[in-house]
Each structure stands twice: as C-alpha cells, then as structure tokens.
Amino acid sequence: MLQQVNGHSSGSDAHGGESLREDLQEFLGGEAPLHQLDDLTKVNPVTLETVLRCLQARYTADTFYTNAGCTLVALNPFKPIPQLYSPELMQEYHAAPQPQKLKPHIFTVGEQTYRSVKSLIEPVNQSVVVSGESGAGKTWTSRCLMKFYAVVAASPTSWENHKIAERIEQRILNSNPVMEAFGNACTLRNNNSSRFGKFIQLQLNRQLMGSSLLVPRAQQMTGATVQTYLLEKTRVACQASSERNFHIFYQICKGASADERLQWHLPEGAAFSWLPNPERTLEEDCFEVTREAMLLLGIDAPTQNNIFQALAGLLHLGNTRFADSEDEAQPCPLMDNAECSVRTSASLLRLPEDPLLETLRIRTIRAGRRQQVFRKPCSRAECDTRRDCLAKLVYARLFDWLVSVINSSICADPDSWTTFIGLLDVYGFESFPTNSLEQLCINYANEKLQQHFVAHYLRAQQEEYTAEGLEWSTVSYQDNQTCLDLIEGSPISICSLINEECRLNRPSSAAQLQTRIESSLAGSPCLGHNKLSREPSFIVVHYAGSVRYHTAGLVEKNKDPIPPELTRLLQQSQDPLLKVLFPADPEEKSQEEPSGQSRAPVLTVVSKFKASLEQLLQVLHSTTPHYIRCIKPNSQGRAQMFHQEEVLSQLEACGLVETIHISAAGFPIRVSHRNFLERYELLRRLCPGAAPSPRGPPPDEGRSEWSPHSEQATLQALLQDILHTLPALARAPAEATPAPVHCGRTKVFMTDSTLELLERGRAQVLGQCARCIQGGWRRHRGRKQERQRRAAVLIQAAVRSWLTRKHIQRLHAAATVIKRAWQEWRIRMAFLASKELDGVEEQHSSQVTCSLSSFPLPQAQTRLLGAVTRFWPLGLVLANAAVGARGFRRKLVVFACLPLPVGSLSSYTVQTAQEQAGVTSIRALPQGSIKFHCRKSPLRYADICPEPSPDTVTGFNQILLERHRLGHV
C-alpha cells in the first residue's frame, strides 16, 4: 500500500489530514494514464508537480525505470525483483533491433553504449555516470550494468576465445564482492554505502564478423581496470553513532571457523571498540562469498590468511587504551586489559611488542642543522592519534594492494583492446549531523559531476543550437559554477585556505579557520553563516542543499600526517603481507627525513583528491556520457513508500526538469555536413530524378572561382536532395508530418527517429547494391562453373572411350589366344585318337563285349568300367598305369576320382587292364610316374563346375594332385 508523507509532524490537525486525503484521492483518480508514460518529456506540462506524479504512479505500478530525455531515472524499489535483472531479459534487450522501443531499463542504456562502441561510423569511447544520493541504488545499478556487459560482450568466434572471455567475465564480476567487502560500510542512509569512488574501465576489442558491409563489428571484452578515489580510511578507527565499520571486519568475526578464531584470537562474543553494532546481520556479511571471489582473482589461501590475520590485529589494536600520565616526562600508561590487546596485536601483525608500544607513546623529533634527535612522550590524545594513524595506514595500503591485484588479474594488454566503456560509481551527495573533510570532498565531487552534466546536456546544447541558427527558446537552468568557485576557485577558496593552514608551521584552531573562511569568502552567495552554533563551522549551499561543515580536525585530516617512525616500525614486521605493503626502501627512508631547509610542500588530501578528480573529468570529457539518476523514494528503505518531499528535493537538485525541457525540444543527434554527406549521399539513389552529385575542384585548381560560400551552397543543395528522400523512407506524404531534422550552418541536427529512418534507407540502398554485386558474382560464378563442367564432361568422355577400347582389345586378344589353343588341342586329340585306334577299335569292342557277356560283373564294377571307358583316355591311363599305386591304393585313387555312392569299400572292385585279356594298351605303357601339367585358364570361373552330377568327375586339378600324392606314398 502506498504511503504518503507530506512532511508535517504526526500531531497535525484533522483538517490537514482531511485535505491530504482529498488530494491523494484526486491524484489517484487521474493517475491512470500517467503510469503508462515511459518518457517524462511526454508529460504536459513539464513541471515538478506533473513529473512527481508520473514517477509516483509508475512506482505504485512496480515500474521503476523512466526515461527523462537523455537521462534514465531509476527509483530504488527496496525489494528484490529477480525477474527484472534475469539473463533472459538481458538477451532480449541485446537482441532487440531497437532496444529504445522496449520498456525503459538500465539494460537499454547498456545496449546503447555497447552499440555506440561497435558503431560503423566512428566508434567513440562511452561512459555511464551513475549518480544519486547515498542509498539510492547506485552500487546495485553499477553491478547490474557490469553483469550486462559481461554477458553481451563475451561472444567470441572460437572455443579458445570463449574460455578466455568466460574467465575475464568471471574475474570482473568477482571484483565486486571484494571491493564491496573492503570499501563499503553500513551508514545511516544505506546498509551498503560505498565509502570510496571507483571508475571501472571495461576494455573491448573489435572483431569483424564478416566481410559484408552490412555485418556489424563485434566487441569482445578483453579486460578491465579499476581506479579508486578517496577511501574513507578514517572509518577504520572512528565510526559515527548507529553506523558500522567496513563489512570485512564483521565478515571475519561472524564467518571464521573455530580453528581460524583460535588462530586470529577472535573468540565468540569478543567485544572490540572498533566494531560497533555487531549484533546487526546484513546481507553483505557473507564471508564465504568474499573468500571465493578472492581465490578466483588469484589471491591464494595463505595470502588470504595473512590478510585476515592483519585485520584481526587491527581490531585488537583498537582495544589499546591509554591513561593520562601524571608526569609529562613519562609515557602514558596503558589502561586495564590493554597490555593483552597490545601483545595480541603485535603477535598478529608480527611486530616486536616493545618497539610497538614505544612508537605509539613516544614521538621522535629532529631539529637543528645537525638534525639532532629528541624523544618526547606523547599525551593521551596524541597516543590515540598515533594508534589510529597506524591502523589507517595499514588498511589504506592493504586496500590499494587489493586494487592492484585485481587490476593485474583483469587488466588486458594495451595493444589488445581498442575501445572502452567507463562505469563511474561515485559516492552520492551526503549531509550528516556532523560533516568533516570526507563529506566536503564527496560533495565537491558531486558538484563537479553536476557541472559536467549541465555543461554537456544543457548549456552546450543551448549554445550550439543558437550558434547553428536554430529557432530555440532559451531554458533557464541551475548553474553551480558559483559553488565550485567557492570550493576550488582561485586565488582564494575553501580548499586553498585549508591547504594554507596545513603549510603554516603553527598549530591551527577550528575557530581561527572559521574566521578566515568567513572573512575571505564573505562575498560568495553560496557561503552561509550559522551564528547560533556553538561549534566552529561554516555552511556551503550546494546544488542539492545546504551542508554545515565542522572545522574541528579539518586541518589535521587534510594533512594526513604519517610519522616516519610508524613506517619504520611496519617495515620491521615479519609478516609476508606487511613486507610487501611496507618494503624497506632506502630512497623512501631518505625522503621521509628531509632537512628543515629543503622540506618539500606537503601534498594534502584535498590536493590529491582534486588532481585525481580532474583526471577523471578529462576521461569523461573524451567519451560520450550517459547518465542514470538514481532516486531514493524514502529514507527508511521500505518498499512501496513514496515520500514526495524527499523525491522532490532530489529532482530539484539534479536539474531533472530542465533536462526534460531541453530534451523534449532538442535534437540529440548532431552530425557535420561532410560526415552526413559521406554516409547518406547514397540515399539519392532512391530518387530516380536526382542528378549526380557535383564534385568541387581540387584545392590546387580553380582557387579564384571556388569559395567557401559556393561550397556551402553545394552542400546545402545536396543536403536538401537527401532530406527530400525522408518522406519516401517514411512511406508517407511530405505534408503529413514534418521531418524532425534541421540543417544548421555547419551541422545537421536530428532526432533519434530521423537517424533510424536514415539508417533504414541506407541499409536498403546497401542491400540493393549488395544484391546487384551478389547477382553479378553468382552469374559469373555460374558461367565459370558451366564451362568447367563441360570441359570435365569432354575429358571424362575421352578417357572413358580410351579405357573401353583398351579393355575390348585385351578381351579380344585373350579370346583369340584361347580359341587358337582350343582349336589346336582339338585337332591334336583328334589326330592322336584316329592314329592309335586305327584298325584296333573294332577288335577291342568285340572283346569287351564278349568278356562282359561271359563274365557278368557286379553293377558297381560295371559302372566303374563304364566311367573308365567314358573318361578315356584319362581313366584308361589312371587304371592301367604300370608304375604307381597298386591294390587297395589303386582302388582309393579310383574312389577319390569318381563320385561313387557311399557304401562299404569291400563291395566295390576295380579291375584294371592288366588283369583282363585283350589289348593292354593302345600305346606303349608308360614307364614311371605320369605327371600332368596344366596352366590356369585366363577365363574367370573356368575351373569351377557349376552343378556337378554323381556320374561326373569334378575338379580336374584336384585329381592330378591326388594322383601325384598317392603315387609317392
């Protein structure tokens, strides 16, 4: 339920409450169309009241992002909304053709910056400035933007590059929990307030995804660097009421294991003076997340143990309390239980106990030309100051070392990246009951960023419109240059007076500093006075409101003195980490002890912060900035609670209404005439009657005739021809809607919609040209392939014809040889048969017939003799051989050669020619063994019988082999 707070006390009268309810009902009755406005420039009229109502209506509908022209307004929902920052939603905004047409989101800003970096025109480095009060959600917004860039910029082309991109992405994301653990703390306004400023530079390299002009470049994230500003190291030893120390101290006290507690001397329920409000449990008190992130960043477990051990030593150092000394010549004694704390702290820091106590209680003074050394006991206040200085020095060096380790882990080689996207997450405007040097520097940085915003979007646009001759009504805006002159002006300003007090060799009092500031800067309208205040202070009227700064301790904080004996003491530590943080450098030792006459000017905190801020602004000026204004709906951090007065003060402070006025009536896109012509001159192809573009003569020719006036006229004519194509691109008549474009003296001003229209027409022309090129190339490639195919067919036909002829010739020759051999064998066999059987055939036949008729043979022998007769002369030769196997072996030969039915061998008898009467041989019987030589037939399957019958002899070669083997047995 929405809660309305009007700023009155709870004891207001009934009439005021009644009027408030009536106003609320009237507002809620007319807010239905307001929550649907995605851009505050569409609110009519643009006033603080209407803008406030629109934001409240959208906040009630759980819509937390709203465009305000060139700025995105982000309302802190104060509740988790996972679906609003899911990876699927990131991909949706990244893949959208026009992400600005989707609902306003921080992913829209992220995608715009990413596409601007990979633009085909001239890629320009981008920067995103996230600003707002403390607790408005700047840290969360920066974290989500880093996740978005890590997702969309990690799309490499190879698997190896994909693994590298994943590692870089993970390391960049892991730097967040480490930086937040060591640099964020719980304050009155925010549970996770950044107590330092950081500028993250996401480094990208450019990769061409294709050779076509229409294929965009891809940007792959190769690394990142982190630059920090003004760590609030005083929080280590001094915390305001209801605030806490840095998160890391609570993490090691709540998340350490039993063994680690024993090692670091952190027992359960131990009380530390530098650890206020330990009973509060926050989401940021997650020790395991910090340790895992440090491990992934390359900080191993032993180094982590050294870090946490040193932090535990600082906690025990904070319990060291001193009492007032009765004798000024004697050092201050320790209070009860302080000796144990000193001993434990020295053990954890691995420092000698006695030198530690001596350094904290005795000051070393060098005076005179001979630099004589004097030892003076410190007062109780000085002992406390030296103790706090030791803790701040160790923590500041540790924080800087962590930043350097993170940069070495995620930073890429300078030659491997071409562009970057800067992400600035700086502390918001602060105003506490007690404000000192830290708040002065923080608010000074916010003043500079506000001036950068005003200069970039408000003043620069108005001045440029006027110079280009646009019909423009000047919008009044809030300029904070007067406040900046008060803080940093020359020759006299607040910073210069504070630095001068640091250089004077005399003690400075708070009242004296207040008097000097009020008397020297009395004419400034931004300097206020509070005569009723009992404490010395001065008031500065900032763009976001008036802040009262106390002058007590201001000069000492600006000096930030580090006694040389503290540095020498830490250099004696045996701890590996402290040895790295405080190396024993002879040059540093010589610089720490300069002579009184040649002492260099002291580099104060304000001077260093001012120099780093100027460097940051130079980087921002070299990029195209994008602004996200974070608004805190209420100071209680509750969801669905919208305090109008608090939001109204933030809207007035950031100049949001003036931004909406200028953005609604302005032209955010500005392109010079020549660049416009070079990119969009091809649009004249869409107009068939357009004449070719006239080209001016070269600089060496026609100098008398060619003048800037004629060149300007030519450019104007070409521009008009190009602008005439806009109605055709919009597919609407020219009289329907005027083109939101204006041709100035040197530049062309247009809106985002006009730029999209021109880019769409340019893509259309390029598409036509690409299709023409593709058609010509495909036609050429088709003709070439057809010629190659025909040539291949001819070559293949010739080769196949030649191979076929050679094959037929070989077959014909083989057939001729076989035919000739067969004919010769037939003639030879016929001749031999006719010669040897001449005159004997009839006699032999008659004898065989008589013998068979007179001696009836068994059926098997008859079949055997028939087979021998049938396969004559082979069977005759085998059966009547004079030399060879005899008896049973001869029968085996016959059985092996003839396919006889299976049966008993005794039932078969083989009768040879020697046992019969008559002609024993038609020729002389062979003497010795008979060998048959047969050459393998050249014909395929010549030696294989397709279907052997029981009465035929198969395997001619097999018979010869069996005959040869049996003959040698």
PDB file of C-alpha atoms in Angstrom, residues 121-221:
ATOM      1  CA  ILE A 121      30.733   5.293 -38.328  1.00  0.00           C
ATOM      2  CA  GLU A 122      33.390   6.253 -35.813  1.00  0.00           C
ATOM      3  CA  PRO A 123      33.438   4.177 -32.626  1.00  0.00           C
ATOM      4  CA  VAL A 124      33.754   6.503 -29.636  1.00  0.00           C
ATOM      5  CA  ASN A 125      34.516   5.507 -26.085  1.00  0.00           C
ATOM      6  CA  GLN A 126      31.428   5.545 -23.887  1.00  0.00           C
ATOM      7  CA  SER A 127      30.882   6.267 -20.203  1.00  0.00           C
ATOM      8  CA  VAL A 128      27.961   5.749 -17.866  1.00  0.00           C
ATOM      9  CA  VAL A 129      27.702   8.093 -14.874  1.00  0.00           C
ATOM     10  CA  VAL A 130      25.551   6.656 -12.091  1.00  0.00           C
ATOM     11  CA  SER A 131      24.700   9.431  -9.637  1.00  0.00           C
ATOM     12  CA  GLY A 132      22.326   9.988  -6.760  1.00  0.00           C
ATOM     13  CA  GLU A 133      22.145  10.268  -3.022  1.00  0.00           C
ATOM     14  CA  SER A 134      23.507   7.670  -0.664  1.00  0.00           C
ATOM     15  CA  GLY A 135      21.083   4.739  -0.612  1.00  0.00           C
ATOM     16  CA  ALA A 136      19.508   5.500  -3.986  1.00  0.00           C
ATOM     17  CA  GLY A 137      20.813   2.260  -5.538  1.00  0.00           C
ATOM     18  CA  LYS A 138      23.984   3.349  -7.353  1.00  0.00           C
ATOM     19  CA  THR A 139      26.015   0.285  -6.322  1.00  0.00           C
ATOM     20  CA  TRP A 140      23.273  -2.126  -7.400  1.00  0.00           C
ATOM     21  CA  THR A 141      22.855  -0.323 -10.723  1.00  0.00           C
ATOM     22  CA  SER A 142      26.603  -0.467 -11.418  1.00  0.00           C
ATOM     23  CA  ARG A 143      26.675  -4.151 -10.515  1.00  0.00           C
ATOM     24  CA  CYS A 144      23.810  -4.969 -12.917  1.00  0.00           C
ATOM     25  CA  LEU A 145      25.466  -2.984 -15.715  1.00  0.00           C
ATOM     26  CA  MET A 146      28.690  -4.928 -15.243  1.00  0.00           C
ATOM     27  CA  LYS A 147      26.763  -8.207 -15.470  1.00  0.00           C
ATOM     28  CA  PHE A 148      25.046  -6.993 -18.636  1.00  0.00           C
ATOM     29  CA  TYR A 149      28.321  -6.016 -20.331  1.00  0.00           C
ATOM     30  CA  ALA A 150      29.919  -9.292 -19.264  1.00  0.00           C
ATOM     31  CA  VAL A 151      27.062 -11.236 -20.895  1.00  0.00           C
ATOM     32  CA  VAL A 152      26.671  -9.344 -24.185  1.00  0.00           C
ATOM     33  CA  ALA A 153      30.390  -8.669 -24.778  1.00  0.00           C
ATOM     34  CA  ALA A 154      31.516 -12.280 -24.265  1.00  0.00           C
ATOM     35  CA  SER A 155      30.548 -13.699 -27.687  1.00  0.00           C
ATOM     36  CA  PRO A 156      33.838 -14.759 -29.314  1.00  0.00           C
ATOM     37  CA  THR A 157      34.179 -16.744 -32.506  1.00  0.00           C
ATOM     38  CA  SER A 158      36.306 -19.664 -31.288  1.00  0.00           C
ATOM     39  CA  TRP A 159      36.126 -22.037 -28.347  1.00  0.00           C
ATOM     40  CA  GLU A 160      39.522 -20.935 -27.041  1.00  0.00           C
ATOM     41  CA  ASN A 161      38.479 -17.276 -27.067  1.00  0.00           C
ATOM     42  CA  HIS A 162      35.208 -18.291 -25.442  1.00  0.00           C
ATOM     43  CA  LYS A 163      37.052 -19.809 -22.477  1.00  0.00           C
ATOM     44  CA  ILE A 164      39.241 -16.698 -22.163  1.00  0.00           C
ATOM     45  CA  ALA A 165      36.194 -14.427 -22.288  1.00  0.00           C
ATOM     46  CA  GLU A 166      34.435 -16.504 -19.617  1.00  0.00           C
ATOM     47  CA  ARG A 167      37.473 -16.262 -17.352  1.00  0.00           C
ATOM     48  CA  ILE A 168      37.731 -12.493 -17.804  1.00  0.00           C
ATOM     49  CA  GLU A 169      33.991 -12.076 -17.267  1.00  0.00           C
ATOM     50  CA  GLN A 170      34.113 -14.105 -14.061  1.00  0.00           C
ATOM     51  CA  ARG A 171      37.077 -12.160 -12.726  1.00  0.00           C
ATOM     52  CA  ILE A 172      35.431  -8.825 -13.453  1.00  0.00           C
ATOM     53  CA  LEU A 173      32.277  -9.909 -11.650  1.00  0.00           C
ATOM     54  CA  ASN A 174      34.313 -11.339  -8.768  1.00  0.00           C
ATOM     55  CA  SER A 175      35.971  -7.975  -8.209  1.00  0.00           C
ATOM     56  CA  ASN A 176      32.621  -6.584  -6.979  1.00  0.00           C
ATOM     57  CA  PRO A 177      32.260  -8.594  -3.741  1.00  0.00           C
ATOM     58  CA  VAL A 178      35.915  -7.994  -2.849  1.00  0.00           C
ATOM     59  CA  MET A 179      35.705  -4.237  -3.424  1.00  0.00           C
ATOM     60  CA  GLU A 180      32.408  -4.004  -1.544  1.00  0.00           C
ATOM     61  CA  ALA A 181      33.707  -6.034   1.412  1.00  0.00           C
ATOM     62  CA  PHE A 182      36.769  -3.822   1.880  1.00  0.00           C
ATOM     63  CA  GLY A 183      35.282  -0.491   0.708  1.00  0.00           C
ATOM     64  CA  ASN A 184      31.594  -0.458   1.707  1.00  0.00           C
ATOM     65  CA  ALA A 185      30.004   0.053   5.099  1.00  0.00           C
ATOM     66  CA  CYS A 186      26.638   0.486   6.757  1.00  0.00           C
ATOM     67  CA  THR A 187      25.711   4.152   7.254  1.00  0.00           C
ATOM     68  CA  LEU A 188      22.628   5.957   8.494  1.00  0.00           C
ATOM     69  CA  ARG A 189      21.170   6.136   4.982  1.00  0.00           C
ATOM     70  CA  ASN A 190      22.372   2.942   3.347  1.00  0.00           C
ATOM     71  CA  ASN A 191      23.307  -0.540   4.541  1.00  0.00           C
ATOM     72  CA  ASN A 192      25.801  -0.977   1.707  1.00  0.00           C
ATOM     73  CA  SER A 193      27.190   2.507   1.171  1.00  0.00           C
ATOM     74  CA  SER A 194      30.319   2.850  -0.952  1.00  0.00           C
ATOM     75  CA  ARG A 195      32.921   4.643   1.093  1.00  0.00           C
ATOM     76  CA  PHE A 196      35.112   5.234  -1.938  1.00  0.00           C
ATOM     77  CA  GLY A 197      34.660   6.231  -5.545  1.00  0.00           C
ATOM     78  CA  LYS A 198      35.537   3.925  -8.394  1.00  0.00           C
ATOM     79  CA  PHE A 199      35.774   4.220 -12.154  1.00  0.00           C
ATOM     80  CA  ILE A 200      35.679   0.850 -13.900  1.00  0.00           C
ATOM     81  CA  GLN A 201      37.021   0.803 -17.452  1.00  0.00           C
ATOM     82  CA  LEU A 202      35.695  -2.207 -19.397  1.00  0.00           C
ATOM     83  CA  GLN A 203      38.148  -2.842 -22.244  1.00  0.00           C
ATOM     84  CA  LEU A 204      36.824  -4.117 -25.571  1.00  0.00           C
ATOM     85  CA  ASN A 205      38.475  -5.190 -28.781  1.00  0.00           C
ATOM     86  CA  ARG A 206      36.953  -5.047 -32.238  1.00  0.00           C
ATOM     87  CA  GLN A 207      36.344  -8.154 -34.356  1.00  0.00           C
ATOM     88  CA  LEU A 208      34.870  -8.213 -37.851  1.00  0.00           C
ATOM     89  CA  MET A 209      32.148 -10.824 -38.072  1.00  0.00           C
ATOM     90  CA  GLY A 210      32.082 -10.872 -41.844  1.00  0.00           C
ATOM     91  CA  SER A 211      33.343  -9.248 -44.996  1.00  0.00           C
ATOM     92  CA  SER A 212      29.999  -7.712 -45.900  1.00  0.00           C
ATOM     93  CA  LEU A 213      29.375  -4.061 -45.219  1.00  0.00           C
ATOM     94  CA  LEU A 214      26.059  -4.915 -43.623  1.00  0.00           C
ATOM     95  CA  VAL A 215      27.573  -7.167 -40.952  1.00  0.00           C
ATOM     96  CA  PRO A 216      28.425  -5.152 -37.824  1.00  0.00           C
ATOM     97  CA  ARG A 217      31.552  -5.445 -35.791  1.00  0.00           C
ATOM     98  CA  ALA A 218      31.515  -7.478 -32.604  1.00  0.00           C
ATOM     99  CA  GLN A 219      33.063  -6.183 -29.423  1.00  0.00           C
ATOM    100  CA  GLN A 220      34.611  -8.766 -27.135  1.00  0.00           C
ATOM    101  CA  MET A 221      35.516  -7.918 -23.565  1.00  0.00           C
TER     102      MET A 221
END
